[in-house]
């Protein structure tokens, strides 16, 4: 790609950037990254510049480089930049996503890297890649899955739809158990979503009350939830009990929340109130 080339570099040929502002690295986060590298492999390449004589200087990704050394990796994937222009390098990476045959987890890592290291925005990613902002945000959320689940997604054993459904569970152990069940029983994405909804609905009741409240099961609720999900382009759950009901709308980022609020019309009402001097 213009402004950069990709290579597998020996970790010993890379030296840290003397101008790196971060000198203290979170040990717990580093341990998680080491586990991820051992379980899943490298999802994001580091960025280096060629300083001659087979040596390279880190530009981005010192945590990944440190973690690679700690787990005994001999090589690490790297983008060798040949231009000081960050915008050109970012644009080259954006264009390359179109041509690369990435699995869902690699795609999530690429989006995250473009957002965090190259200053891209959700809007820019959505426009350049031809996807909606919620799709971008929900794909990035796959990076929050535990390493064993990420490994199955990377291997194609679990689909992106299965992985997104698992994100509805807050507990990583529960995510891993359901992932195993998906593989063992060949569960569909829809069946997985229903199991997640049941787990979320039952979980708080088991923890807080010995007697479970009876829930009203209305066939139209699933249809309503699906229509709302399509409307807001995100997961929506509709629950109803004996005396009251609840609608839960999930969002991935603050930008995503603002988008949903705007669709509901709250922002418009606030704007009218300001214009009228209220």
Short mmCIF file of C-alpha atoms in Angstrom, two decimals:
data_model
loop_
_atom_site.label_atom_id
_atom_site.label_comp_id
_atom_site.label_asym_id
_atom_site.label_seq_id
_atom_site.Cartn_x
_atom_site.Cartn_y
_atom_site.Cartn_z
CA UNK A 1 0.00 0.00 0.00
CA UNK A 2 1.23 3.58 -0.61
CA UNK A 3 3.30 4.89 2.27
CA UNK A 4 3.73 1.54 3.97
CA UNK A 5 4.60 -2.12 3.56
CA UNK A 6 3.84 -5.15 5.71
CA UNK A 7 6.43 -7.58 7.07
CA UNK A 8 7.08 -10.15 9.80
CA UNK A 9 10.01 -8.70 11.73
CA UNK A 10 12.28 -10.30 14.36
CA UNK A 11 11.36 -8.79 17.72
CA UNK A 12 15.07 -8.33 18.42
CA UNK A 13 15.43 -6.04 15.40
CA UNK A 14 13.03 -3.51 16.91
CA UNK A 15 13.91 -0.81 19.43
CA UNK A 16 11.51 1.37 21.41
CA UNK A 17 10.95 4.98 20.48
CA UNK A 18 12.97 7.25 22.76
CA UNK A 19 10.19 9.85 22.48
CA UNK A 20 7.49 7.45 23.66
CA UNK A 21 5.49 9.47 26.24
CA UNK A 22 4.35 6.35 28.11
CA UNK A 23 6.94 4.86 30.44
CA UNK A 24 4.68 2.94 32.84
CA UNK A 25 2.65 0.05 31.44
CA UNK A 26 -0.30 -1.49 33.28
CA UNK A 27 0.89 -4.95 34.33
CA UNK A 28 -2.62 -6.42 34.43
CA UNK A 29 -3.39 -5.14 30.93
CA UNK A 30 -0.05 -6.51 29.75
CA UNK A 31 -0.88 -9.94 31.20
CA UNK A 32 -4.23 -9.91 29.36
CA UNK A 33 -2.45 -9.00 26.13
CA UNK A 34 0.07 -11.83 26.61
CA UNK A 35 -2.79 -14.29 27.11
CA UNK A 36 -4.54 -12.98 23.99
CA UNK A 37 -1.37 -13.38 21.90
CA UNK A 38 -0.91 -16.95 23.10
CA UNK A 39 -4.58 -17.86 22.59
CA UNK A 40 -5.46 -15.94 19.42
CA UNK A 41 -2.23 -14.59 17.97
CA UNK A 42 -1.48 -11.06 16.78
CA UNK A 43 -4.59 -9.21 15.65
CA UNK A 44 -3.02 -5.78 15.16
CA UNK A 45 0.40 -5.17 13.60
CA UNK A 46 2.77 -2.73 15.24
CA UNK A 47 4.00 0.28 13.24
CA UNK A 48 7.72 0.89 12.82
CA UNK A 49 10.09 2.96 10.73
CA UNK A 50 13.26 1.70 9.08
CA UNK A 51 16.39 3.24 10.67
CA UNK A 52 18.85 1.26 8.52
CA UNK A 53 21.15 -1.72 9.01
CA UNK A 54 18.18 -4.03 9.53
CA UNK A 55 17.00 -2.07 12.57
CA UNK A 56 13.54 -0.59 13.13
CA UNK A 57 12.17 1.97 15.56
CA UNK A 58 8.72 1.60 17.10
CA UNK A 59 6.13 4.19 16.14
CA UNK A 60 3.02 2.50 17.54
CA UNK A 61 2.42 -0.69 19.49
CA UNK A 62 5.02 -0.87 22.26
CA UNK A 63 2.66 -2.89 24.51
CA UNK A 64 2.27 -5.53 21.79
CA UNK A 65 6.04 -5.61 21.24
CA UNK A 66 6.72 -6.00 24.97
CA UNK A 67 4.07 -8.73 25.29
CA UNK A 68 5.53 -10.58 22.28
CA UNK A 69 8.95 -10.66 23.92
CA UNK A 70 7.46 -11.76 27.25
CA UNK A 71 5.76 -14.83 25.70
CA UNK A 72 8.83 -15.76 23.67
CA UNK A 73 7.66 -14.80 20.18
CA UNK A 74 10.54 -14.52 17.70
CA UNK A 75 8.70 -12.43 15.10
CA UNK A 76 5.89 -9.89 15.11
CA UNK A 77 3.71 -8.53 12.26
CA UNK A 78 4.58 -4.92 11.48
CA UNK A 79 3.68 -2.09 9.16
CA UNK A 80 6.91 -0.44 8.01
CA UNK A 81 6.08 3.13 7.22
CA UNK A 82 7.95 5.01 4.51
CA UNK A 83 6.25 8.36 5.04
CA UNK A 84 5.98 10.71 8.02
CA UNK A 85 2.42 11.59 6.94
CA UNK A 86 -0.02 9.91 9.37
CA UNK A 87 -3.01 10.84 7.19
CA UNK A 88 -1.53 9.08 4.15
CA UNK A 89 -0.79 5.96 6.16
CA UNK A 90 -4.28 5.97 7.66
CA UNK A 91 -5.87 6.34 4.22
CA UNK A 92 -3.75 3.47 2.87
CA UNK A 93 -4.92 1.22 5.72
CA UNK A 94 -8.55 2.20 5.17
CA UNK A 95 -8.33 1.33 1.51
CA UNK A 96 -6.59 -1.95 2.31
CA UNK A 97 -9.48 -3.14 4.52
CA UNK A 98 -11.61 -3.32 1.37
CA UNK A 99 -9.17 -5.72 -0.28
CA UNK A 100 -8.24 -7.87 2.71
CA UNK A 101 -10.18 -11.03 3.48
CA UNK A 102 -10.40 -10.46 7.25
CA UNK A 103 -12.22 -12.60 9.77
CA UNK A 104 -14.59 -10.69 12.14
CA UNK A 105 -11.99 -10.42 14.89
CA UNK A 106 -9.26 -9.15 12.55
CA UNK A 107 -11.76 -6.66 11.20
CA UNK A 108 -12.56 -5.48 14.74
CA UNK A 109 -8.86 -5.11 15.52
CA UNK A 110 -8.28 -3.15 12.31
CA UNK A 111 -11.11 -0.73 13.15
CA UNK A 112 -9.82 -0.31 16.71
CA UNK A 113 -6.31 0.40 15.48
CA UNK A 114 -7.53 2.98 12.98
CA UNK A 115 -9.57 4.71 15.69
CA UNK A 116 -6.95 4.66 18.46
CA UNK A 117 -3.66 4.98 16.60
CA UNK A 118 -4.49 6.81 13.39
CA UNK A 119 -7.15 9.26 14.52
CA UNK A 120 -9.96 7.95 12.30
CA UNK A 121 -13.56 8.54 13.40
CA UNK A 122 -16.58 6.23 13.44
CA UNK A 123 -18.18 8.41 10.76
CA UNK A 124 -15.11 8.22 8.52
CA UNK A 125 -14.85 4.45 8.90
CA UNK A 126 -18.55 4.01 8.16
CA UNK A 127 -18.36 6.21 5.06
CA UNK A 128 -15.16 4.73 3.63
CA UNK A 129 -16.07 1.10 4.28
CA UNK A 130 -19.76 1.39 3.42
CA UNK A 131 -21.10 0.34 6.82
CA UNK A 132 -23.24 2.02 9.44
CA UNK A 133 -21.77 3.49 12.62
CA UNK A 134 -23.53 0.87 14.80
CA UNK A 135 -22.02 -1.91 12.66
CA UNK A 136 -18.57 -0.43 13.22
CA UNK A 137 -19.17 -0.08 16.98
CA UNK A 138 -20.64 -3.56 17.37
CA UNK A 139 -17.76 -5.11 15.44
CA UNK A 140 -15.22 -3.37 17.70
CA UNK A 141 -17.04 -4.75 20.75
CA UNK A 142 -15.93 -8.26 19.70
CA UNK A 143 -12.54 -7.34 21.19
CA UNK A 144 -14.21 -7.49 24.63
CA UNK A 145 -14.85 -11.23 24.37
CA UNK A 146 -12.61 -13.57 26.43
CA UNK A 147 -9.59 -15.00 24.62
CA UNK A 148 -10.97 -18.57 24.15
CA UNK A 149 -14.10 -17.17 22.49
CA UNK A 150 -12.01 -14.81 20.34
CA UNK A 151 -9.97 -17.82 19.20
CA UNK A 152 -13.12 -19.61 17.99
CA UNK A 153 -14.27 -16.49 16.14
CA UNK A 154 -10.86 -16.08 14.50
CA UNK A 155 -10.92 -19.74 13.46
CA UNK A 156 -14.39 -19.40 11.96
CA UNK A 157 -15.94 -21.84 14.43
CA UNK A 158 -18.21 -19.05 15.72
CA UNK A 159 -19.75 -16.50 13.38
CA UNK A 160 -19.79 -12.75 13.97
CA UNK A 161 -23.52 -13.04 14.70
CA UNK A 162 -22.88 -15.62 17.43
CA UNK A 163 -20.11 -13.45 18.87
CA UNK A 164 -22.29 -10.33 18.99
CA UNK A 165 -25.04 -12.32 20.72
CA UNK A 166 -22.55 -13.50 23.38
CA UNK A 167 -21.75 -9.86 24.19
CA UNK A 168 -25.19 -9.67 25.79
CA UNK A 169 -23.77 -11.70 28.70
CA UNK A 170 -21.76 -9.68 31.21
CA UNK A 171 -19.84 -12.63 32.67
CA UNK A 172 -16.89 -13.97 30.66
CA UNK A 173 -17.32 -17.46 32.13
CA UNK A 174 -20.95 -17.51 30.95
CA UNK A 175 -19.80 -16.36 27.50
CA UNK A 176 -17.28 -19.20 27.30
CA UNK A 177 -19.82 -21.82 28.44
CA UNK A 178 -22.41 -20.71 25.90
CA UNK A 179 -19.75 -20.59 23.16
CA UNK A 180 -18.96 -24.25 23.88
CA UNK A 181 -22.65 -25.08 23.72
CA UNK A 182 -23.04 -23.28 20.39
CA UNK A 183 -20.27 -25.40 18.88
CA UNK A 184 -21.41 -28.68 20.48
CA UNK A 185 -25.11 -28.31 19.58
CA UNK A 186 -24.77 -26.32 16.36
CA UNK A 187 -27.00 -23.54 17.69
CA UNK A 188 -28.18 -20.86 15.29
CA UNK A 189 -27.62 -17.15 15.94
CA UNK A 190 -31.31 -16.71 16.73
CA UNK A 191 -31.26 -19.60 19.24
CA UNK A 192 -28.15 -18.08 20.84
CA UNK A 193 -29.85 -14.70 21.17
CA UNK A 194 -32.85 -16.32 22.85
CA UNK A 195 -30.60 -18.17 25.32
CA UNK A 196 -28.79 -14.93 26.12
CA UNK A 197 -32.12 -13.17 26.71
CA UNK A 198 -33.22 -15.95 29.06
CA UNK A 199 -29.92 -15.82 30.94
CA UNK A 200 -30.12 -12.05 31.34
CA UNK A 201 -33.76 -12.22 32.47
CA UNK A 202 -33.15 -15.06 34.95
CA UNK A 203 -29.79 -13.93 36.32
CA UNK A 204 -30.81 -10.93 38.47
CA UNK A 205 -33.88 -12.79 39.82
CA UNK A 206 -31.78 -15.70 41.08
CA UNK A 207 -29.39 -13.35 42.83
CA UNK A 208 -31.88 -11.00 44.48
CA UNK A 209 -35.04 -12.97 45.21
CA UNK A 210 -35.74 -16.55 46.23
CA UNK A 211 -39.16 -16.48 44.56
CA UNK A 212 -39.20 -15.73 40.84
CA UNK A 213 -41.76 -13.31 39.51
CA UNK A 214 -44.01 -14.73 36.86
CA UNK A 215 -43.31 -13.27 33.44
CA UNK A 216 -45.90 -12.70 30.79
CA UNK A 217 -44.97 -14.37 27.50
CA UNK A 218 -46.55 -12.56 24.58
CA UNK A 219 -45.76 -13.86 21.06
CA UNK A 220 -45.83 -10.32 19.71
CA UNK A 221 -42.94 -9.21 21.97
CA UNK A 222 -40.25 -10.91 19.87
CA UNK A 223 -41.66 -9.37 16.71
CA UNK A 224 -41.74 -5.93 18.36
CA UNK A 225 -38.17 -6.33 19.59
CA UNK A 226 -37.03 -7.29 16.08
CA UNK A 227 -38.77 -4.30 14.52
CA UNK A 228 -37.22 -1.95 17.07
CA UNK A 229 -33.82 -3.55 16.51
CA UNK A 230 -34.14 -2.90 12.78
CA UNK A 231 -35.32 0.64 13.44
CA UNK A 232 -32.41 1.58 15.71
CA UNK A 233 -29.83 -0.73 14.07
CA UNK A 234 -28.89 -2.26 17.42
CA UNK A 235 -30.11 -4.94 19.83
CA UNK A 236 -33.42 -4.13 21.54
CA UNK A 237 -35.07 -6.31 24.21
CA UNK A 238 -38.70 -6.07 25.30
CA UNK A 239 -39.75 -7.65 28.60
CA UNK A 240 -43.13 -7.53 30.31
CA UNK A 241 -44.16 -8.69 33.78
CA UNK A 242 -47.48 -8.78 35.59
CA UNK A 243 -47.57 -5.10 36.43
CA UNK A 244 -45.02 -3.39 34.23
CA UNK A 245 -42.72 -3.82 31.25
CA UNK A 246 -39.26 -2.76 30.14
CA UNK A 247 -37.57 -1.89 26.83
CA UNK A 248 -33.76 -2.17 26.77
CA UNK A 249 -31.84 -0.53 23.92
CA UNK A 250 -28.15 -1.40 23.72
CA UNK A 251 -25.50 1.03 22.47
CA UNK A 252 -21.76 0.62 21.92
CA UNK A 253 -20.37 4.15 22.28
CA UNK A 254 -21.44 7.65 23.29
CA UNK A 255 -21.74 8.53 19.60
CA UNK A 256 -23.99 5.52 19.12
CA UNK A 257 -26.14 6.61 22.09
CA UNK A 258 -26.46 10.13 20.65
CA UNK A 259 -27.53 8.64 17.31
CA UNK A 260 -30.26 6.56 18.97
CA UNK A 261 -31.44 9.49 21.12
CA UNK A 262 -31.65 11.62 17.97
CA UNK A 263 -33.78 8.97 16.26
CA UNK A 264 -36.13 8.85 19.26
CA UNK A 265 -36.49 12.61 18.97
CA UNK A 266 -35.20 13.80 22.33
CA UNK A 267 -32.55 16.03 20.77
CA UNK A 268 -35.10 17.64 18.46
CA UNK A 269 -37.34 18.49 21.42
CA UNK A 270 -34.38 20.00 23.29
CA UNK A 271 -33.45 22.07 20.27
CA UNK A 272 -37.02 23.38 19.96
CA UNK A 273 -36.99 24.26 23.63
CA UNK A 274 -33.80 26.28 23.25
CA UNK A 275 -35.11 28.09 20.21
CA UNK A 276 -38.31 29.06 22.04
CA UNK A 277 -36.34 30.28 25.05
CA UNK A 278 -37.64 27.62 27.41
#
